[in-house]
Short mmCIF file of C-alpha atoms in Angstrom, two decimals:
data_model
loop_
_atom_site.label_atom_id
_atom_site.label_comp_id
_atom_site.label_asym_id
_atom_site.label_seq_id
_atom_site.Cartn_x
_atom_site.Cartn_y
_atom_site.Cartn_z
CA UNK A 1 0.00 0.00 0.00
CA UNK A 2 2.82 2.39 0.90
CA UNK A 3 4.69 1.65 -2.35
CA UNK A 4 1.48 2.14 -4.35
CA UNK A 5 0.88 5.50 -2.68
CA UNK A 6 4.49 6.55 -3.34
CA UNK A 7 4.04 5.69 -7.03
CA UNK A 8 0.84 7.73 -7.24
CA UNK A 9 2.48 10.73 -5.58
CA UNK A 10 5.28 10.48 -8.14
CA UNK A 11 2.73 11.33 -10.84
CA UNK A 12 3.08 14.96 -9.72
CA UNK A 13 6.51 14.94 -11.41
CA UNK A 14 4.87 14.88 -14.85
CA UNK A 15 1.96 17.15 -14.00
CA UNK A 16 1.43 20.11 -16.31
CA UNK A 17 0.14 23.02 -14.21
CA UNK A 18 -3.18 24.46 -15.25
CA UNK A 19 -5.97 26.48 -13.68
CA UNK A 20 -7.15 24.74 -10.51
CA UNK A 21 -10.39 22.90 -11.22
CA UNK A 22 -10.07 23.28 -15.00
CA UNK A 23 -11.44 19.78 -15.62
CA UNK A 24 -14.83 21.00 -14.46
CA UNK A 25 -14.73 24.23 -16.50
CA UNK A 26 -16.27 24.83 -19.91
CA UNK A 27 -13.54 25.75 -22.40
CA UNK A 28 -14.01 28.16 -25.30
CA UNK A 29 -11.83 29.62 -28.05
CA UNK A 30 -12.19 32.87 -29.96
CA UNK A 31 -10.41 34.54 -32.84
CA UNK A 32 -9.59 38.25 -32.83
CA UNK A 33 -9.72 38.81 -36.61
CA UNK A 34 -7.52 41.46 -38.21
CA UNK A 35 -8.14 42.69 -41.73
CA UNK A 36 -6.58 45.33 -44.00
CA UNK A 37 -8.98 47.92 -45.42
CA UNK A 38 -7.63 50.72 -47.62
CA UNK A 39 -4.08 50.32 -46.24
CA UNK A 40 -5.40 50.54 -42.67
CA UNK A 41 -5.64 47.71 -40.15
CA UNK A 42 -9.06 46.95 -38.68
CA UNK A 43 -10.52 44.43 -36.26
CA UNK A 44 -13.67 42.55 -37.27
CA UNK A 45 -16.46 42.31 -34.70
CA UNK A 46 -19.69 40.35 -34.81
CA UNK A 47 -23.12 41.22 -33.48
CA UNK A 48 -24.78 38.06 -32.23
CA UNK A 49 -28.11 37.10 -33.76
CA UNK A 50 -31.14 38.27 -31.79
CA UNK A 51 -32.72 34.82 -31.65
CA UNK A 52 -29.79 33.21 -29.82
CA UNK A 53 -30.46 32.01 -26.28
CA UNK A 54 -27.20 33.33 -24.84
CA UNK A 55 -26.23 37.01 -25.13
CA UNK A 56 -28.45 37.90 -28.10
CA UNK A 57 -27.51 41.12 -29.87
CA UNK A 58 -24.19 41.50 -28.06
CA UNK A 59 -20.91 42.29 -29.78
CA UNK A 60 -18.24 39.62 -29.78
CA UNK A 61 -15.43 37.91 -31.67
CA UNK A 62 -15.99 34.67 -33.60
CA UNK A 63 -15.75 31.79 -31.16
CA UNK A 64 -17.37 28.98 -29.28
CA UNK A 65 -16.97 25.86 -27.20
CA UNK A 66 -13.97 23.57 -27.58
CA UNK A 67 -15.03 20.02 -28.34
CA UNK A 68 -13.36 18.08 -25.53
CA UNK A 69 -11.19 15.22 -26.70
CA UNK A 70 -11.70 16.18 -30.34
CA UNK A 71 -9.80 19.42 -30.85
CA UNK A 72 -7.40 21.82 -29.19
CA UNK A 73 -8.02 25.50 -28.52
CA UNK A 74 -6.37 26.70 -31.74
CA UNK A 75 -8.34 24.28 -33.90
CA UNK A 76 -11.56 25.36 -32.20
CA UNK A 77 -10.84 29.05 -32.79
CA UNK A 78 -10.26 28.44 -36.50
CA UNK A 79 -13.31 26.20 -36.81
CA UNK A 80 -15.63 28.69 -35.12
CA UNK A 81 -14.32 31.56 -37.24
CA UNK A 82 -14.88 29.65 -40.48
CA UNK A 83 -18.40 28.64 -39.42
CA UNK A 84 -19.50 32.10 -38.27
CA UNK A 85 -17.84 34.20 -40.96
CA UNK A 86 -18.37 31.56 -43.65
CA UNK A 87 -14.77 31.64 -44.79
CA UNK A 88 -12.18 28.86 -45.12
CA UNK A 89 -9.16 28.11 -42.95
CA UNK A 90 -7.03 29.13 -45.94
CA UNK A 91 -8.50 32.62 -45.51
CA UNK A 92 -7.00 32.84 -41.98
CA UNK A 93 -3.33 33.52 -41.29
CA UNK A 94 -2.90 32.79 -37.60
CA UNK A 95 -0.63 35.20 -35.68
CA UNK A 96 -0.67 33.58 -32.24
CA UNK A 97 -2.40 33.30 -28.86
CA UNK A 98 -3.19 35.91 -26.23
CA UNK A 99 -3.36 35.15 -22.50
CA UNK A 100 -6.30 32.92 -21.68
CA UNK A 101 -9.09 34.15 -19.42
CA UNK A 102 -10.85 32.49 -16.51
CA UNK A 103 -14.34 33.91 -16.10
CA UNK A 104 -16.49 34.11 -12.98
CA UNK A 105 -18.84 31.55 -14.55
CA UNK A 106 -16.28 28.72 -14.43
CA UNK A 107 -15.24 29.09 -18.06
CA UNK A 108 -11.79 29.28 -19.65
CA UNK A 109 -11.48 31.31 -22.85
CA UNK A 110 -8.52 30.95 -25.20
CA UNK A 111 -8.12 33.95 -27.56
CA UNK A 112 -6.09 33.86 -30.77
CA UNK A 113 -5.16 36.63 -33.20
CA UNK A 114 -5.28 36.05 -36.94
CA UNK A 115 -5.29 37.90 -40.24
CA UNK A 116 -8.29 37.48 -42.52
CA UNK A 117 -6.90 37.20 -46.05
CA UNK A 118 -10.13 38.19 -47.76
CA UNK A 119 -11.89 41.37 -48.78
CA UNK A 120 -14.28 42.52 -46.07
CA UNK A 121 -17.05 43.06 -48.62
CA UNK A 122 -16.76 39.39 -49.61
CA UNK A 123 -17.45 38.10 -46.08
CA UNK A 124 -21.05 36.95 -45.61
CA UNK A 125 -21.54 35.81 -42.00
CA UNK A 126 -23.78 32.93 -40.98
CA UNK A 127 -27.22 34.46 -40.17
CA UNK A 128 -27.99 31.59 -37.79
CA UNK A 129 -25.37 33.01 -35.41
CA UNK A 130 -24.48 36.52 -36.59
CA UNK A 131 -26.79 39.42 -37.40
CA UNK A 132 -24.04 41.69 -38.74
CA UNK A 133 -20.31 42.28 -38.81
CA UNK A 134 -18.42 45.56 -38.68
CA UNK A 135 -14.84 46.75 -38.29
CA UNK A 136 -13.03 49.21 -36.05
CA UNK A 137 -9.63 50.68 -37.00
CA UNK A 138 -6.84 49.55 -34.68
CA UNK A 139 -5.47 53.10 -34.76
CA UNK A 140 -8.75 54.38 -33.28
CA UNK A 141 -8.65 51.81 -30.49
CA UNK A 142 -5.02 52.53 -29.65
CA UNK A 143 -5.87 56.19 -29.24
CA UNK A 144 -9.07 55.63 -27.27
CA UNK A 145 -8.99 54.92 -23.55
CA UNK A 146 -11.76 52.55 -22.53
CA UNK A 147 -14.22 53.54 -19.86
CA UNK A 148 -13.67 51.31 -16.83
CA UNK A 149 -16.24 50.54 -14.17
CA UNK A 150 -16.07 48.28 -11.14
CA UNK A 151 -18.46 45.41 -10.55
CA UNK A 152 -18.68 44.45 -6.87
CA UNK A 153 -19.65 40.95 -5.81
CA UNK A 154 -21.65 40.27 -2.67
CA UNK A 155 -20.74 37.16 -0.68
CA UNK A 156 -23.83 35.32 0.50
CA UNK A 157 -23.15 31.85 1.98
CA UNK A 158 -26.05 29.42 1.69
CA UNK A 159 -28.38 28.95 4.64
CA UNK A 160 -26.72 25.77 5.92
CA UNK A 161 -23.17 27.10 5.59
CA UNK A 162 -21.02 25.58 8.43
CA UNK A 163 -19.98 28.81 10.17
CA UNK A 164 -18.91 26.76 13.21
CA UNK A 165 -16.04 25.30 11.15
CA UNK A 166 -14.37 28.63 10.31
CA UNK A 167 -12.69 31.27 12.50
CA UNK A 168 -15.08 33.97 13.80
CA UNK A 169 -18.12 32.11 12.46
CA UNK A 170 -20.75 34.47 11.04
CA UNK A 171 -18.41 37.39 11.76
CA UNK A 172 -15.74 36.03 9.42
CA UNK A 173 -14.07 38.88 7.55
CA UNK A 174 -14.76 37.93 3.94
CA UNK A 175 -12.43 39.52 1.41
CA UNK A 176 -14.31 41.92 -0.91
CA UNK A 177 -14.32 40.90 -4.56
CA UNK A 178 -14.69 43.08 -7.61
CA UNK A 179 -13.99 43.03 -11.33
CA UNK A 180 -13.12 45.70 -13.86
CA UNK A 181 -15.57 46.08 -16.73
CA UNK A 182 -14.22 47.73 -19.89
CA UNK A 183 -16.30 49.68 -22.42
CA UNK A 184 -15.15 50.76 -25.89
CA UNK A 185 -17.58 52.91 -27.90
CA UNK A 186 -17.27 53.30 -31.66
CA UNK A 187 -19.97 55.14 -33.57
CA UNK A 188 -23.20 53.41 -32.46
CA UNK A 189 -21.48 50.23 -31.26
CA UNK A 190 -20.61 49.35 -27.66
CA UNK A 191 -17.94 46.72 -27.03
CA UNK A 192 -17.88 45.47 -23.47
CA UNK A 193 -17.68 42.34 -21.31
CA UNK A 194 -15.21 39.58 -22.06
CA UNK A 195 -14.79 40.85 -25.64
CA UNK A 196 -13.60 44.23 -24.36
CA UNK A 197 -11.20 42.55 -21.91
CA UNK A 198 -9.65 40.47 -24.69
CA UNK A 199 -9.49 43.55 -26.91
CA UNK A 200 -7.75 45.47 -24.12
CA UNK A 201 -5.24 42.64 -23.68
CA UNK A 202 -4.45 42.72 -27.41
CA UNK A 203 -4.05 46.51 -27.48
CA UNK A 204 -1.73 46.43 -24.46
CA UNK A 205 0.39 43.82 -26.22
CA UNK A 206 0.90 45.97 -29.30
CA UNK A 207 1.04 49.40 -27.65
#
């Protein structure tokens, strides 16, 4: 029994660190699509179709869930982009990954940056998922500070929470939690949420 336990502990030697609890998270990939328009560099954004159950009408990048055991994050990002923008993988020149995000809803999001080697006017997005697409010049975004607001979380333990097992019981000094929410406004479009956070990460990388 002791030798068996020693052997199992030795497995830690080959462990590849990841986000704690990641096996129970939903994993998603997105593509931040760059495109050249009239010698200027733009980013393509989507507006989600209004009939979708999740986040209808919101602005986002092409992306979706990674099929566990069937594809990696990069493959998923390319697949979702081709499905939503109705282009081919040959139309995408992948640049590389950005830092991945862990959301408050137990999701991990893997963003990638890629060039779209196609004329914008030739892109006809899938109406089942996308109501419209538009572009924003990177130069505009680099020269525009986002508006940042704080979201504060309230900690409310469930009714049967075992206060008797923690120091100070019901008077325990919970650590306040908050999150920055970014907003980028361009003409009549508002980019916010996880899309704005990924956009901000990209802009900081190239600034």
